Amino acid sequence: MFMRTFDILAPDMRLSQSITQKIDNLNKPKGSLGKLENLARRLCLIQQTLSPGLSHPCHLLFGADHGIEREGVSVSPREITWQQMLNFMRGGGGVNMFCRQHGFMLRLIDVGVDYDLSAYPRILNRKISRGTRNFRYEAAMSADEFDRAIDVGCEMVDYCHKDGSNVVCIGEMGIGNTSPSSIWMSLFGHLPLEVCVGAGAGLDAMGVSHKLAVLSESVAHFLKTVPEPSEVDIIRWFGGFEMVSAIGAMLRAAELGLTVLVDGFIMSACMLAASRLYPQVLDYAVFGHCGDESGHGKLLDLMQVDALLHLGLRLGEGTGALCAYPLLVSAVNMMNEMNNFDDAHITRYF
């Protein structure tokens, strides 16, 4: 199997002491800006500067359908995927509102929606297939389809980078995609599947029980078919095209030294998968929020990361990450606009 390789370097830590000294010398009690200080450190290390900036933020939203949806694992029917993609195109989604509010360029990409969207040029047509195959019985995608999805994610980040963007946010639209996310979490995190499976878009207790049964059977069949799977095997067997494209986008963004804003449960699962391929990708990630989907907190714990916001969100689309963007702005402004003790002629009081 061919997979594109990435040259992702961990940020040079030699600047770390100077960053800490600058933050601690700002005219405030040491540590008093809490998570903003940690966020500022991360942005400084990613950009290798004591004066970070944010330019031309870009939001990529990948859409695709899932074969596993046919098994009744989601309360929403698959036509919601294409209907929402058209809604986003017209500017009527939650993602549109937050992109407008925070000045993000929004790119909509069809990588596998089970509907012909070719008449809508504002939705970029990179369709690999009209949805994945049903992973209850077979791999969701072929090796070639996997590679194509990775390449689409890279292509979209290259567009953002060419436009001068140094921060990329990634979202998704794909009915049924909490199912592969739960399986990735279980297999990559060595956790029982039952602690990883939740209600998704709103399943009741009986629906969650059915979903767990279907996913358990799917994993058992996979492990019988592929007894010693690689990371790519796991990703390819269960993932959606929108999810694999997101992984490609995350890896390419890190390779280019861009900050990656990570959204909720699905995008966190994608970042977990990406980190199993290239651990250094986590150095470029900022996790926007911890949502209400069962298992999201445990998923973040697997990566030993903390989220900026806890707002009870579970919309997807990248909305939680977009909501967190003003905190990045605040962290950057703290580094560039706050005075220090010496220049302000204030006695250091710690």
XYZ file of C-alpha atoms in Angstrom:
350
model
C 0.000 0.000 0.000
C 1.224 3.477 -0.836
C 0.652 6.307 1.545
C 1.988 9.793 1.158
C 4.752 10.475 3.671
C 5.083 13.622 5.746
C 8.110 15.388 7.185
C 6.691 16.737 10.439
C 9.310 18.194 12.759
C 8.705 18.859 16.425
C 8.990 22.592 17.158
C 12.450 23.746 18.222
C 12.265 24.034 22.022
C 15.286 26.326 22.359
C 12.930 29.301 22.346
C 10.891 27.920 25.248
C 12.780 29.689 28.039
C 12.591 33.063 26.302
C 8.840 32.600 25.756
C 8.308 31.850 29.433
C 10.409 34.827 30.475
C 8.390 37.167 28.270
C 5.071 35.826 29.558
C 6.183 36.010 33.186
C 7.445 39.579 32.737
C 4.118 40.895 31.456
C 2.554 43.231 34.007
C 0.330 40.666 35.729
C 0.671 38.102 38.499
C 2.625 35.074 37.306
C 0.271 32.517 35.764
C -2.776 34.744 36.221
C -3.944 34.367 32.614
C -4.119 30.614 32.976
C -4.813 28.698 29.789
C -4.147 31.776 27.683
C -0.526 31.617 28.771
C -0.255 27.960 27.775
C -1.937 28.736 24.475
C 0.459 31.632 23.848
C 3.421 29.326 24.494
C 2.092 26.838 21.975
C 1.548 29.471 19.285
C 5.004 30.942 19.891
C 6.627 27.526 19.583
C 4.680 26.644 16.439
C 5.629 29.947 14.806
C 9.110 30.098 16.405
C 8.704 33.691 17.509
C 8.093 35.744 20.646
C 5.529 37.812 18.743
C 3.059 35.390 17.127
C 0.337 36.402 14.709
C -2.760 34.946 13.069
C -3.330 35.441 9.369
C -6.058 34.495 6.903
C -7.728 31.766 9.008
C -9.228 29.027 6.860
C -11.938 26.490 7.629
C -12.113 23.260 5.640
C -15.357 21.297 5.776
C -15.248 17.844 4.201
C -18.503 16.011 3.425
C -19.060 12.284 2.818
C -21.438 9.424 3.559
C -20.869 6.117 5.344
C -21.899 2.589 4.443
C -22.414 1.756 8.124
C -25.313 4.239 8.196
C -27.376 1.519 6.472
C -27.262 -0.451 9.739
C -29.393 2.068 11.642
C -26.552 3.404 13.819
C -27.664 7.030 13.456
C -30.947 8.737 14.217
C -30.453 10.886 11.103
C -30.884 9.555 7.542
C -28.038 9.897 5.071
C -29.806 12.502 2.931
C -29.070 14.979 5.718
C -25.460 14.979 4.533
C -26.174 16.405 1.076
C -28.977 18.635 2.352
C -26.645 20.208 4.875
C -23.873 20.629 2.317
C -26.299 22.694 0.235
C -27.334 24.589 3.338
C -23.694 25.415 4.054
C -23.237 26.527 0.453
C -26.120 28.970 0.898
C -24.681 30.308 4.138
C -27.343 29.004 6.479
C -25.446 26.637 8.784
C -23.912 27.071 12.196
C -20.505 26.798 10.584
C -21.338 29.703 8.259
C -22.357 31.937 11.143
C -19.152 31.337 13.074
C -16.938 31.644 9.993
C -18.508 35.020 9.258
C -18.177 36.105 12.881
C -14.502 35.241 13.148
C -13.344 36.045 9.612
C -12.643 32.506 8.364
C -12.580 31.595 4.706
C -14.843 28.550 4.348
C -14.115 25.839 1.804
C -16.718 23.118 1.274
C -15.372 19.876 -0.195
C -17.382 16.877 -1.367
C -15.163 13.821 -0.999
C -17.903 11.196 -0.864
C -21.442 12.501 -0.526
C -24.076 10.068 -1.811
C -25.636 12.715 -4.060
C -24.656 14.546 -7.223
C -23.461 17.984 -6.127
C -21.585 18.728 -9.350
C -24.047 21.457 -10.328
C -22.881 23.544 -7.359
C -19.412 24.939 -8.094
C -19.107 26.497 -4.628
C -18.821 22.937 -3.318
C -15.451 21.669 -4.517
C -15.896 18.340 -6.268
C -13.321 15.839 -5.078
C -15.770 12.952 -4.843
C -13.987 9.616 -4.425
C -17.153 7.532 -4.325
C -20.763 8.013 -3.282
C -20.040 6.973 0.284
C -17.885 4.266 1.792
C -18.705 0.577 1.871
C -20.306 -1.011 4.925
C -17.502 -1.851 7.338
C -19.690 -4.407 9.090
C -18.763 -6.721 6.215
C -15.719 -5.270 4.447
C -13.234 -2.421 4.425
C -14.884 0.976 4.104
C -12.409 2.022 1.414
C -9.710 0.572 -0.798
C -6.036 1.436 -0.498
C -6.307 3.682 -3.546
C -9.346 5.469 -2.132
C -7.513 5.984 1.157
C -4.573 7.583 -0.645
C -6.871 9.814 -2.657
C -8.630 11.020 0.483
C -5.298 11.837 2.157
C -4.214 13.760 -0.948
C -7.441 15.804 -1.041
C -6.820 16.951 2.526
C -3.274 17.954 1.613
C -4.465 19.784 -1.491
C -6.921 21.879 0.500
C -4.328 22.876 3.076
C -1.971 23.858 0.272
C -4.670 26.230 -1.018
C -4.974 27.789 2.435
C -1.215 28.102 2.803
C -0.903 29.730 -0.613
C -3.501 32.294 0.514
C -1.278 33.179 3.473
C -3.102 31.244 6.160
C -1.188 30.141 9.245
C -4.161 28.649 11.096
C -6.469 25.959 9.717
C -9.699 24.729 11.250
C -11.247 21.465 10.051
C -14.844 20.283 10.180
C -16.960 17.474 8.768
C -20.416 16.545 7.561
C -21.209 12.849 7.351
C -24.187 11.067 8.869
C -22.958 8.058 10.849
C -19.419 9.267 11.469
C -19.510 8.893 15.254
C -19.423 5.129 14.618
C -15.961 4.984 13.011
C -14.781 7.593 15.506
C -15.811 5.332 18.402
C -14.036 2.351 16.856
C -10.838 4.321 16.240
C -10.940 5.488 19.840
C -11.380 1.935 21.071
C -8.696 0.323 18.895
C -6.094 3.089 19.105
C -6.743 3.728 22.779
C -7.104 0.076 23.834
C -10.428 0.882 25.474
C -13.602 -1.207 25.687
C -15.927 -0.230 22.862
C -18.814 0.400 25.251
C -17.044 3.394 26.833
C -16.444 4.870 23.380
C -19.944 4.609 21.892
C -22.468 7.374 22.469
C -25.748 8.756 21.207
C -24.345 10.604 18.212
C -26.997 12.968 16.855
C -29.565 11.785 19.392
C -30.059 8.020 19.691
C -32.115 6.800 22.649
C -30.911 4.040 24.982
C -32.206 1.303 22.700
C -30.553 2.951 19.719
C -27.210 3.188 21.512
C -27.470 -0.501 22.449
C -28.115 -1.439 18.810
C -25.231 0.759 17.665
C -22.870 -0.911 20.151
C -23.924 -4.366 18.971
C -23.344 -3.489 15.307
C -19.962 -1.918 15.991
C -18.855 -4.801 18.219
C -19.702 -7.277 15.466
C -17.866 -5.080 12.958
C -14.699 -4.954 15.042
C -14.777 -8.707 15.650
C -15.069 -9.368 11.919
C -12.231 -6.955 11.175
C -9.864 -8.518 13.702
C -10.682 -11.967 12.359
C -9.976 -10.786 8.811
C -6.915 -8.658 9.683
C -5.500 -10.228 12.859
C -2.472 -7.932 13.141
C -3.663 -4.627 11.703
C -1.479 -1.612 11.101
C -2.604 1.911 11.905
C -3.472 2.441 8.246
C -5.467 -0.799 8.206
C -7.604 0.465 11.098
C -8.122 3.870 9.547
C -8.949 2.496 6.105
C -11.320 -0.266 7.253
C -13.561 1.985 9.346
C -12.987 5.583 8.292
C -15.066 7.869 6.151
C -13.665 9.803 3.222
C -14.268 13.085 5.054
C -12.390 11.746 8.078
C -9.373 10.498 6.115
C -9.256 13.798 4.215
C -9.237 15.555 7.575
C -6.273 13.402 8.651
C -4.441 14.355 5.474
C -5.200 18.018 6.132
C -3.956 17.789 9.722
C -0.705 16.126 8.710
C -0.032 18.526 5.852
C -0.808 21.551 8.033
C 1.659 20.339 10.658
C 4.256 19.676 7.964
C 3.877 23.304 6.838
C 4.063 24.626 10.418
C 0.443 25.759 10.602
C -1.706 25.735 13.718
C -4.512 23.147 13.514
C -7.726 23.980 15.369
C -9.395 20.703 16.341
C -13.158 20.447 16.782
C -15.272 17.857 18.595
C -15.506 14.078 18.897
C -15.072 13.194 15.223
C -12.203 15.585 14.564
C -10.546 14.595 17.842
C -10.749 10.960 16.705
C -9.129 12.015 13.430
C -6.343 13.756 15.326
C -5.867 10.631 17.449
C -5.534 8.569 14.268
C -3.180 11.134 12.736
C -1.029 11.070 15.875
C -0.717 7.297 15.651
C 0.812 7.812 12.206
C 2.920 10.885 13.094
C 3.047 11.696 16.834
C 4.569 15.137 16.192
C 1.279 16.349 14.688
C -0.003 16.959 18.229
C 2.565 19.738 18.669
C 0.602 21.784 16.122
C -2.891 21.053 17.461
C -5.110 23.300 19.547
C -8.214 21.536 20.831
C -11.148 23.920 20.700
C -13.680 22.237 22.956
C -14.761 19.141 24.803
C -18.289 18.308 23.726
C -21.217 16.310 25.040
C -20.689 13.178 22.937
C -20.036 10.255 25.256
C -16.346 9.486 25.373
C -15.000 12.813 24.086
C -13.302 13.600 27.381
C -11.670 10.155 27.460
C -10.601 10.627 23.851
C -8.800 13.842 24.770
C -7.223 12.064 27.746
C -5.748 9.470 25.369
C -3.780 12.277 23.717
C -3.012 13.932 27.073
C -4.520 17.208 25.916
C -6.950 19.716 27.351
C -9.683 21.600 25.514
C -10.137 25.350 25.668
C -13.935 25.314 26.005
C -16.563 23.117 27.652
C -19.854 24.410 26.287
C -21.839 21.206 25.880
C -21.576 21.405 22.089
C -22.143 18.436 19.769
C -23.049 20.011 16.433
C -19.873 19.152 14.563
C -19.058 21.025 11.345
C -16.059 22.532 13.168
C -18.281 24.905 15.137
C -16.707 24.277 18.542
C -13.224 24.947 17.224
C -14.442 28.144 15.568
C -15.970 29.264 18.869
C -12.543 28.866 20.480
C -10.732 31.002 17.894
C -11.131 34.298 19.824
C -9.034 32.745 22.580
C -6.184 32.354 20.094
C -6.611 36.016 19.224
C -6.472 36.906 22.923
C -3.316 34.828 23.427
C -1.630 36.557 20.490
C -2.716 39.997 21.684
C -1.395 39.205 25.159
C 2.053 38.563 23.698
C 2.039 41.611 21.446
C 0.086 44.299 23.308
C 0.504 43.847 27.061
C 3.172 45.958 28.681
C 5.883 44.497 30.888
C 6.923 45.503 34.383
C 9.992 47.435 33.286
C 8.335 49.528 30.582
C 5.256 50.184 32.710
C 7.410 51.185 35.728
C 5.507 48.758 37.933
C 7.197 46.976 40.804
C 7.397 43.255 40.149
C 5.058 41.734 42.736
C 5.682 38.023 42.564
